[in-house]
Coordinates of C-alpha atoms in Angstrom, one line a residue:
M947 CA 157.0 -30.7 -118.5
L948 CA 156.9 -28.6 -121.8
P949 CA 156.7 -24.8 -121.6
K950 CA 153.4 -23.0 -122.0
V951 CA 152.7 -20.9 -125.2
P952 CA 153.7 -17.4 -124.4
T953 CA 151.1 -14.4 -124.7
P954 CA 151.7 -13.0 -128.3
I955 CA 153.4 -9.6 -128.5
P956 CA 152.2 -6.7 -130.8
W957 CA 153.7 -7.8 -134.0
Q958 CA 152.3 -11.4 -133.7
L959 CA 148.9 -9.9 -133.2
A960 CA 149.4 -8.1 -136.5
L961 CA 149.9 -11.6 -138.0
Q962 CA 146.7 -12.7 -136.3
G963 CA 144.8 -9.9 -137.9
K964 CA 146.3 -10.6 -141.3
R965 CA 145.1 -14.3 -140.9
Q966 CA 141.6 -13.3 -140.1
A967 CA 141.5 -11.2 -143.0
S968 CA 142.3 -14.0 -145.3
R969 CA 140.4 -17.4 -146.0
R970 CA 139.7 -19.4 -142.9
V971 CA 141.2 -22.9 -143.4
R972 CA 140.3 -26.1 -141.6
V973 CA 143.5 -27.6 -140.2
G974 CA 143.8 -30.9 -138.3
V975 CA 146.3 -31.6 -135.5
L976 CA 147.0 -35.1 -134.9
A977 CA 145.9 -35.5 -131.3
L978 CA 147.0 -39.0 -130.1
Q979 CA 149.9 -37.9 -127.8
G980 CA 152.3 -35.0 -127.4
D981 CA 151.8 -31.3 -127.6
F982 CA 149.1 -31.0 -130.0
L983 CA 147.2 -28.6 -127.6
E984 CA 150.0 -26.0 -128.0
H985 CA 149.6 -26.2 -131.8
R986 CA 146.0 -25.9 -131.6
Q987 CA 146.3 -22.7 -129.4
V988 CA 148.7 -21.1 -131.9
L989 CA 146.5 -22.1 -135.0
E990 CA 143.4 -20.8 -133.3
A991 CA 145.3 -17.4 -132.5
L992 CA 145.9 -17.1 -136.1
G993 CA 142.3 -17.6 -137.0
A994 CA 142.2 -21.1 -138.4
E995 CA 139.4 -23.7 -137.7
V996 CA 141.2 -26.5 -135.8
V997 CA 140.2 -30.2 -135.8
E998 CA 141.7 -32.6 -133.3
V999 CA 142.3 -35.7 -135.3
R1000 CA 142.0 -38.9 -133.1
L1001 CA 140.2 -41.3 -135.7
P1002 CA 140.3 -42.0 -139.4
Q1003 CA 137.0 -40.1 -139.9
D1004 CA 138.4 -36.9 -138.4
L1005 CA 140.6 -36.5 -141.5
H1006 CA 137.4 -35.8 -143.5
G1007 CA 137.3 -32.2 -144.6
V1008 CA 140.6 -31.3 -143.1
E1009 CA 142.7 -29.2 -145.6
G1010 CA 146.1 -29.6 -143.8
L1011 CA 147.6 -31.5 -140.9
I1012 CA 150.1 -31.0 -138.1
I1013 CA 151.8 -34.1 -136.6
P1014 CA 153.2 -32.6 -133.3
G1015 CA 156.2 -33.4 -131.2
G1016 CA 155.8 -36.1 -128.6
E1017 CA 156.9 -39.9 -128.4
S1018 CA 157.2 -41.0 -131.9
T1019 CA 157.0 -44.7 -130.9
T1020 CA 153.7 -44.1 -129.0
I1021 CA 152.3 -42.1 -131.7
A1022 CA 153.1 -44.7 -134.4
R1023 CA 151.7 -47.5 -132.2
L1024 CA 148.5 -45.6 -131.8
L1025 CA 148.2 -44.9 -135.4
D1026 CA 148.3 -48.6 -136.1
A1027 CA 146.0 -49.5 -133.2
L1028 CA 143.4 -47.0 -134.5
D1029 CA 143.9 -48.1 -138.2
M1030 CA 144.9 -44.6 -139.1
R1031 CA 148.2 -45.3 -140.8
A1032 CA 146.6 -46.2 -144.2
P1033 CA 144.0 -43.3 -144.6
L1034 CA 146.5 -40.7 -143.2
V1035 CA 149.2 -42.0 -145.8
Q1036 CA 146.7 -41.8 -148.5
R1037 CA 145.6 -38.2 -147.6
I1038 CA 149.2 -37.1 -147.6
R1039 CA 150.0 -38.7 -151.0
E1040 CA 146.9 -37.1 -152.3
G1041 CA 148.6 -33.7 -151.5
M1042 CA 147.3 -32.8 -148.2
P1043 CA 149.9 -30.1 -146.7
T1044 CA 151.3 -31.8 -143.7
W1045 CA 153.8 -30.5 -141.2
G1046 CA 155.7 -32.8 -138.7
T1047 CA 157.5 -31.1 -135.9
C1048 CA 160.1 -33.1 -133.9
A1049 CA 158.5 -36.5 -133.5
G1050 CA 156.3 -35.6 -136.5
M1051 CA 159.3 -35.2 -138.5
I1052 CA 160.4 -38.7 -137.6
L1053 CA 157.0 -40.0 -138.6
L1054 CA 157.0 -38.4 -142.0
A1055 CA 160.5 -39.9 -143.0
K1056 CA 160.9 -42.4 -145.5
R1057 CA 163.5 -44.2 -143.3
L1058 CA 165.0 -43.9 -139.7
R1059 CA 168.4 -44.6 -138.5
E1060 CA 166.8 -46.9 -135.8
D1061 CA 164.7 -49.9 -136.3
R1062 CA 161.6 -48.3 -134.6
P1063 CA 159.1 -46.9 -134.9
I1064 CA 157.9 -47.6 -138.4
P1065 CA 157.6 -44.1 -140.1
L1066 CA 154.9 -43.2 -142.5
G1067 CA 157.5 -43.2 -145.3
V1068 CA 156.0 -40.2 -147.2
M1069 CA 159.0 -37.7 -147.2
D1070 CA 162.2 -38.6 -148.9
I1071 CA 164.4 -38.1 -145.9
V1072 CA 166.4 -40.2 -143.5
V1073 CA 166.1 -39.2 -139.8
A1074 CA 168.1 -39.9 -136.6
R1075 CA 165.9 -39.8 -133.4
N1076 CA 167.1 -38.1 -130.3
A1077 CA 170.2 -36.9 -132.0
F1078 CA 171.1 -34.4 -129.4
G1079 CA 170.8 -36.5 -126.4
R1080 CA 168.1 -36.7 -123.7
Q1081 CA 165.8 -34.0 -122.4
V1082 CA 168.3 -32.3 -120.2
D1083 CA 170.3 -31.7 -123.4
S1084 CA 167.4 -29.5 -124.7
F1085 CA 168.6 -26.2 -126.2
E1086 CA 167.5 -23.1 -128.2
A1087 CA 169.0 -21.7 -131.4
D1088 CA 168.4 -18.7 -133.6
L1089 CA 167.8 -20.1 -137.2
A1090 CA 167.8 -18.3 -140.5
I1091 CA 164.9 -20.2 -142.3
E1092 CA 164.8 -19.9 -146.1
G1093 CA 161.5 -18.1 -147.1
L1094 CA 160.6 -16.8 -143.7
E1095 CA 160.6 -13.1 -143.5
G1096 CA 161.3 -11.2 -140.3
G1097 CA 164.7 -12.3 -139.2
P1098 CA 166.0 -15.4 -137.3
F1099 CA 163.5 -17.8 -135.7
R1100 CA 164.3 -18.8 -132.1
A1101 CA 163.9 -22.5 -132.3
V1102 CA 163.5 -24.8 -129.2
F1103 CA 165.1 -28.2 -129.6
I1104 CA 163.9 -31.1 -127.1
R1105 CA 165.2 -34.6 -127.8
A1106 CA 165.2 -33.4 -131.3
P1107 CA 166.0 -35.4 -134.4
V1108 CA 168.0 -34.5 -137.4
L1109 CA 168.2 -35.1 -141.0
L1110 CA 170.9 -37.5 -142.0
W1111 CA 170.0 -37.5 -145.8
A1112 CA 167.5 -35.7 -148.1
G1113 CA 166.4 -36.8 -151.6
P1114 CA 166.6 -34.4 -154.6
E1115 CA 163.2 -33.2 -154.3
V1116 CA 163.8 -32.1 -150.7
R1117 CA 164.8 -28.6 -149.9
I1118 CA 166.7 -27.9 -146.7
L1119 CA 165.4 -24.7 -145.2
A1120 CA 167.5 -24.3 -142.1
R1121 CA 170.5 -25.6 -140.5
L1122 CA 172.3 -25.2 -137.1
P1123 CA 175.5 -23.3 -137.1
D1124 CA 177.5 -26.4 -137.5
G1125 CA 175.6 -27.2 -140.6
T1126 CA 173.3 -29.9 -139.3
P1127 CA 170.0 -29.7 -141.2
V1128 CA 166.9 -29.2 -138.9
A1129 CA 164.1 -27.9 -141.4
A1130 CA 163.1 -29.1 -144.9
R1131 CA 160.3 -29.0 -147.4
Q1132 CA 159.2 -31.5 -150.2
G1133 CA 156.1 -30.1 -152.0
S1134 CA 153.3 -30.0 -149.7
L1135 CA 155.3 -31.5 -146.7
L1136 CA 157.2 -29.5 -144.1
A1137 CA 159.3 -30.9 -141.4
T1138 CA 161.1 -29.3 -138.5
A1139 CA 163.3 -30.7 -135.7
F1140 CA 162.2 -28.2 -133.3
H1141 CA 159.1 -27.0 -131.5
P1142 CA 157.8 -23.7 -133.0
E1143 CA 154.6 -24.1 -130.9
L1144 CA 156.6 -23.5 -127.7
T1145 CA 157.7 -20.0 -128.8
A1146 CA 155.9 -16.7 -129.0
D1147 CA 156.8 -16.5 -132.7
L1148 CA 153.7 -17.4 -134.8
R1149 CA 155.5 -17.0 -138.3
L1150 CA 155.9 -20.7 -139.1
H1151 CA 152.4 -21.5 -138.1
Q1152 CA 151.3 -18.6 -140.3
W1153 CA 153.4 -19.9 -143.2
F1154 CA 151.9 -23.3 -142.9
L1155 CA 148.5 -22.0 -143.0
D1156 CA 149.4 -20.0 -146.2
M1157 CA 150.7 -23.2 -147.7
V1158 CA 147.2 -24.8 -146.9
S1159 CA 145.4 -21.9 -148.2
A1160 CA 147.3 -21.9 -151.4
Q1161 CA 146.8 -25.6 -151.9
G1162 CA 143.0 -25.1 -151.5
K1163 CA 143.1 -22.5 -154.2
G1164 CA 145.1 -24.7 -156.7

């Protein structure tokens, strides 16, 4: 069972106030499987309007999207069963800011080391699934994330993937102490191998909301 989202501490409440003072963006969370509820709770704590995306029409009016952690094979199978793959890829290629966390990073990839699932193929990265072993091999690590203010980010890794290769337009944002890349950005696409929704640190979600807001102003 995944841990609950902890109660925000004062400096996180300050972030919440900052968010509420800026434009309220409408963000979708792909809600087919996995820990979409935890993302929703964090986004709402930061003042965003959140839509649970379960059908193609739910993408209408959404300014950004989070693809959560979970079972990447199950999520991919449901995307196809619900005819969501094509409209989702279209919105992403049109520039909708999209953040994949753990299984979400797997789904954003152009190619996987494994044969399954078939990813969306929108981000120029090659990813290996379950690169750190089984759930009992889960761990936490403090990461220095490029562009994220306020010090290291305590990251939770659960059956996490890793980036094996990144194209020239992809910027690696964070690595483990052994050099393994675990966070990257390509334009409006953000991918993290870990679960930021399972910590009390709201900075990455705030960062993504700022990306969405900036895109809307473009």
